[in-house]
Amino acid sequence: MRAFLATAEEGSLSAAARALGQTQPTLSRQITALEDALGITLFQRGHRSTDLTQSGIELLEHVRAMGEAASRISLTASGQASTVDGQVTITSTDTMAAVFLPKILRKLREQAPNISIEIIGASEIRDLRKREADIAIRHARPDQADLYCKLIGETKGALYASRGFLDEWGRPKNPEDLKNYPFIGFDRNEEALPYFREMGFEIGLENFRISANRGPAIMAYVREGLGITPLTHDFASLYPELEMVLPDQLKALDVPVWLVTHQELKTSRRIRLVFDLLAEELTAILKAQTRP
């Protein structure tokens, strides 16, 4: 199975043999034995490349899951993760970095103390394609073919404002009232309008009296009482002075969480370890969340 996985990921027997520290004939015999045992052909062997058959493609994800689980067990049990070193750069929204990542990074330090992590706050996916980051946590799936994406789960969002703001302006009685309130927006407010319609209300660009492209600035403005803004429940819950707007009349906003890396980077042991830990921990966090 290990020989099969290495060959599938490296693309040739020679490259897989180098990766595993074996000879090419030995690796080839192991794959042939696996094919004989399963009764299927896993690879179409060419002169310089080894391409997966349809049976090999279908088997690959199962074997990859086995390999990842075995690797994690081994690393955790024996402390071998300390031999994995180097830097991994993660790009994330400011909110995600502040709310979700601290405890995950603590666990990563315990498992792989020689890996250093750099966090970059960014809202665009292009930094991965330029190799400015290794892993991205995003709320929208990128459409570039050379990126590997994994849907981790989703969180929920709603409209929030400070209690002081609602005391001053009055609490809206229905979604139609929201047209009369100032909103705090993001850098591309026109893209948010369809999501607001899905929630059950409509406003125009003129409602966005203040806009910012970074989470900490938006939080400062909403806490100051300058307007209403959409926030995820997990982030809003950190600030007791905030109040959900029309919780019983507006539909909750579904906010997906995607984990993304470059196709060529996901075979790196260092990056795979970080990617897998992020996937495991974020999945657990999102499953444990409930709407307030």
Coordinates of C-alpha atoms in Angstrom, one line a residue:
M1 CA 0.0 0.0 0.0
R2 CA 2.8 2.4 0.8
A3 CA 4.5 1.6 -2.5
F4 CA 1.3 2.2 -4.3
L5 CA 0.6 5.5 -2.6
A6 CA 4.2 6.8 -3.2
T7 CA 4.0 5.9 -6.9
A8 CA 0.6 7.5 -7.3
E9 CA 1.8 10.8 -5.7
E10 CA 5.3 10.9 -7.3
G11 CA 4.1 10.0 -10.8
S12 CA 6.7 7.4 -11.6
L13 CA 8.4 4.3 -10.1
S14 CA 11.8 5.9 -10.1
A15 CA 10.6 9.0 -8.2
A16 CA 8.7 6.9 -5.7
A17 CA 11.7 4.7 -5.2
R18 CA 13.8 7.7 -4.4
A19 CA 11.1 9.1 -2.0
L20 CA 11.0 5.8 -0.1
G21 CA 14.7 5.0 -0.2
Q22 CA 14.2 1.8 -2.1
T23 CA 15.3 0.4 -5.5
Q24 CA 13.0 0.7 -8.4
P25 CA 12.8 -3.1 -9.0
T26 CA 11.8 -3.7 -5.3
L27 CA 9.1 -1.1 -5.6
S28 CA 7.8 -2.5 -8.8
R29 CA 7.6 -6.0 -7.3
Q30 CA 5.6 -4.6 -4.3
I31 CA 3.1 -3.0 -6.6
T32 CA 2.8 -6.1 -8.7
A33 CA 2.2 -8.2 -5.6
L34 CA -0.5 -5.7 -4.6
E35 CA -2.2 -5.9 -8.0
D36 CA -2.1 -9.7 -7.9
A37 CA -3.6 -9.8 -4.4
L38 CA -6.4 -7.4 -5.3
G39 CA -6.9 -8.9 -8.8
I40 CA -6.9 -5.5 -10.5
T41 CA -4.4 -3.4 -12.5
L42 CA -3.5 -0.2 -10.7
F43 CA -1.1 1.5 -13.1
Q44 CA -0.6 1.8 -16.9
R45 CA 3.2 1.7 -17.0
G46 CA 4.9 3.9 -19.6
H47 CA 8.5 4.5 -20.5
R48 CA 8.9 7.5 -18.2
S49 CA 5.6 7.8 -16.3
T50 CA 3.2 5.6 -14.4
D51 CA -0.5 6.6 -14.8
L52 CA -3.3 5.4 -12.5
T53 CA -6.0 3.2 -14.0
Q54 CA -9.6 3.9 -13.1
S55 CA -9.3 1.1 -10.5
G56 CA -6.2 2.8 -9.1
I57 CA -8.0 6.2 -8.9
E58 CA -10.9 4.7 -7.0
L59 CA -8.5 3.0 -4.6
L60 CA -6.2 6.0 -4.1
E61 CA -8.3 8.0 -1.7
H62 CA -8.9 5.0 0.6
V63 CA -5.1 4.2 0.7
R64 CA -4.3 7.9 1.2
A65 CA -6.6 7.9 4.2
M66 CA -4.9 4.8 5.6
G67 CA -1.5 6.4 5.1
E68 CA -2.5 9.6 6.8
A69 CA -4.0 7.8 9.8
A70 CA -0.9 5.5 10.1
S71 CA 1.4 8.5 9.9
R72 CA -0.5 10.5 12.5
I73 CA -0.6 7.5 14.9
S74 CA 3.2 6.9 14.4
L75 CA 4.1 10.6 14.9
T76 CA 1.9 11.0 18.0
A77 CA 3.0 7.7 19.6
S78 CA 6.8 8.0 19.0
G79 CA 7.4 11.7 18.9
Q80 CA 8.8 11.4 15.4
A81 CA 7.0 14.6 14.4
S82 CA 9.9 16.5 16.0
T83 CA 12.0 15.5 13.0
V84 CA 9.7 17.4 10.7
D85 CA 11.0 21.0 10.5
G86 CA 10.7 24.1 8.4
Q87 CA 8.2 26.9 7.8
V88 CA 4.6 26.6 6.8
T89 CA 2.7 29.7 5.8
I90 CA -1.1 29.9 6.4
T91 CA -3.3 32.6 5.0
S92 CA -6.6 33.2 6.7
T93 CA -9.1 35.8 7.4
D94 CA -8.4 37.8 10.5
T95 CA -11.5 36.4 12.1
M96 CA -10.5 32.8 11.5
A97 CA -6.9 33.5 12.7
A98 CA -8.1 35.1 15.9
V99 CA -11.0 32.7 16.8
F100 CA -10.0 29.2 15.6
L101 CA -6.3 29.0 15.1
P102 CA -4.8 29.7 18.6
K103 CA -5.7 26.3 20.1
I104 CA -4.9 24.5 16.9
L105 CA -1.4 26.0 16.8
R106 CA -0.8 25.0 20.3
K107 CA -1.6 21.3 19.4
L108 CA 0.6 21.6 16.3
R109 CA 3.5 22.8 18.5
E110 CA 3.1 19.8 20.8
Q111 CA 3.1 17.4 17.8
A112 CA 5.7 19.1 15.6
P113 CA 7.7 21.6 17.6
N114 CA 10.2 22.2 14.8
I115 CA 7.7 23.5 12.4
S116 CA 7.4 27.3 12.4
I117 CA 4.1 28.9 11.3
E118 CA 3.6 32.2 9.7
I119 CA 0.0 33.6 9.5
I120 CA -0.9 36.0 6.8
G121 CA -4.2 37.9 7.0
A122 CA -5.6 38.0 3.4
S123 CA -8.9 37.9 1.6
E124 CA -7.7 36.7 -1.8
I125 CA -6.7 33.2 -2.9
R126 CA -4.1 34.4 -5.5
D127 CA -1.4 34.3 -2.8
L128 CA -1.4 30.5 -3.0
R129 CA -0.8 30.5 -6.8
K130 CA 2.1 32.9 -6.3
R131 CA 3.5 30.6 -3.6
E132 CA 3.2 33.4 -1.1
A133 CA 1.5 30.9 1.2
D134 CA 1.3 27.1 1.6
I135 CA -2.3 26.7 3.0
A136 CA -5.3 28.9 2.9
I137 CA -8.5 28.9 5.0
R138 CA -11.3 30.4 3.0
H139 CA -15.1 30.9 3.1
A140 CA -15.4 30.4 -0.7
R141 CA -14.1 27.6 -2.9
P142 CA -11.5 28.8 -5.4
D143 CA -12.0 27.8 -9.0
Q144 CA -8.4 27.4 -10.0
A145 CA -7.7 23.9 -11.3
D146 CA -4.2 23.6 -9.8
L147 CA -5.5 24.1 -6.2
Y148 CA -6.5 21.2 -3.9
C149 CA -9.6 22.1 -1.9
K150 CA -11.3 20.3 1.0
L151 CA -14.6 21.4 2.5
I152 CA -14.2 21.3 6.2
G153 CA -17.7 22.3 7.2
E154 CA -19.6 25.4 7.8
T155 CA -20.3 28.0 10.4
K156 CA -23.3 30.3 10.8
G157 CA -23.7 34.0 10.6
A158 CA -26.3 36.7 11.3
L159 CA -26.6 40.5 11.5
Y160 CA -25.2 42.1 14.7
A161 CA -25.0 45.6 16.2
S162 CA -24.0 47.0 19.5
R163 CA -26.7 47.4 22.2
G164 CA -25.8 51.0 22.4
F165 CA -26.5 51.4 18.6
L166 CA -29.8 49.7 18.9
D167 CA -30.8 51.8 22.0
E168 CA -30.0 54.9 20.0
W169 CA -31.6 53.9 16.6
G170 CA -34.3 51.7 18.0
R171 CA -34.6 47.9 17.3
P172 CA -36.0 47.1 13.9
K173 CA -39.4 45.4 14.1
N174 CA -39.2 43.6 10.7
P175 CA -36.8 43.1 7.8
E176 CA -38.3 46.0 5.8
D177 CA -37.1 48.4 8.6
L178 CA -33.4 47.6 7.8
K179 CA -33.5 49.9 4.8
N180 CA -33.5 52.8 7.3
Y181 CA -30.3 51.7 9.1
P182 CA -26.6 52.3 8.4
F183 CA -24.5 49.2 7.7
I184 CA -20.8 48.6 8.1
G185 CA -19.6 46.9 4.9
F186 CA -16.6 45.2 3.4
D187 CA -14.5 46.2 0.4
R188 CA -16.9 44.7 -2.2
N189 CA -20.3 45.5 -0.8
E190 CA -22.2 44.8 -4.0
E191 CA -21.2 41.1 -3.6
A192 CA -22.9 40.9 -0.2
L193 CA -26.3 42.1 -1.5
P194 CA -27.4 38.7 -2.9
Y195 CA -26.5 37.0 0.5
F196 CA -28.7 39.6 2.3
R197 CA -31.6 38.7 0.0
E198 CA -31.1 35.0 0.9
M199 CA -31.3 36.0 4.6
G200 CA -34.7 37.7 3.9
F201 CA -34.1 41.4 3.5
E202 CA -32.9 43.9 1.0
I203 CA -30.8 47.1 1.3
G204 CA -28.8 49.1 -1.2
L205 CA -25.2 50.3 -1.5
E206 CA -26.3 53.6 0.0
N207 CA -26.9 51.8 3.3
F208 CA -23.1 51.1 3.7
R209 CA -22.0 54.3 5.4
I210 CA -18.6 52.8 6.5
S211 CA -16.6 50.0 4.8
A212 CA -13.4 48.2 5.6
N213 CA -11.5 45.2 4.2
R214 CA -10.2 43.8 7.5
G215 CA -12.0 42.1 10.3
P216 CA -10.5 44.0 13.3
A217 CA -11.5 47.4 11.8
I218 CA -15.0 46.2 11.1
M219 CA -15.3 44.9 14.7
A220 CA -14.1 48.2 16.1
Y221 CA -16.7 50.1 14.1
V222 CA -19.6 47.9 15.0
R223 CA -18.6 47.9 18.7
E224 CA -18.4 51.7 18.6
G225 CA -22.1 51.7 17.5
L226 CA -21.6 52.9 13.9
G227 CA -23.9 50.4 12.2
I228 CA -25.1 46.8 11.6
T229 CA -22.8 44.2 10.0
P230 CA -22.9 40.4 9.3
L231 CA -20.7 38.3 11.6
T232 CA -20.3 34.7 12.3
H233 CA -21.8 33.6 15.7
D234 CA -18.5 32.3 17.0
F235 CA -16.8 35.6 16.4
A236 CA -19.7 37.8 17.7
S237 CA -19.9 35.7 20.9
L238 CA -16.5 37.1 22.0
Y239 CA -18.1 40.5 22.4
P240 CA -21.0 40.5 25.0
E241 CA -21.9 44.1 24.0
L242 CA -23.1 42.9 20.6
E243 CA -26.7 41.8 19.9
M244 CA -28.2 39.8 17.1
V245 CA -30.6 41.8 14.9
L246 CA -34.0 40.2 14.1
P247 CA -32.9 36.7 15.1
D248 CA -36.4 35.2 14.7
Q249 CA -37.1 36.8 11.4
L250 CA -33.9 36.5 9.4
K251 CA -32.5 33.2 8.0
A252 CA -29.1 32.3 9.3
L253 CA -26.2 32.8 6.9
D254 CA -24.4 29.6 5.9
V255 CA -20.6 30.3 5.9
P256 CA -18.6 27.4 4.4
V257 CA -15.0 26.8 5.5
W258 CA -12.6 25.5 2.8
L259 CA -9.0 24.3 3.4
V260 CA -6.9 24.9 0.3
T261 CA -3.3 24.2 -0.8
H262 CA -1.5 23.9 -4.1
Q263 CA -1.6 20.5 -5.8
E264 CA 2.2 20.2 -5.9
L265 CA 2.5 21.1 -2.2
K266 CA 0.1 18.6 -0.7
T267 CA 2.8 15.8 -1.0
S268 CA 5.2 17.7 1.3
R269 CA 5.3 15.9 4.6
R270 CA 5.6 19.2 6.5
I271 CA 2.6 20.8 4.7
R272 CA 0.5 17.6 4.8
L273 CA 1.0 17.3 8.5
V274 CA -0.2 20.9 9.1
F275 CA -3.0 20.5 6.5
D276 CA -4.3 17.3 8.1
L277 CA -4.2 18.8 11.6
L278 CA -6.1 21.9 10.5
A279 CA -8.7 19.7 8.7
E280 CA -9.2 17.5 11.8
E281 CA -9.4 20.3 14.3
L282 CA -11.5 22.7 12.3
T283 CA -13.9 19.9 11.5
A284 CA -14.3 19.1 15.2
I285 CA -14.7 22.8 16.1
L286 CA -17.4 23.4 13.4
K287 CA -19.3 20.3 14.3
A288 CA -19.4 21.4 18.0
Q289 CA -20.9 24.8 17.2
T290 CA -24.5 25.5 17.7
R291 CA -26.5 28.6 16.8
P292 CA -27.0 30.8 19.9

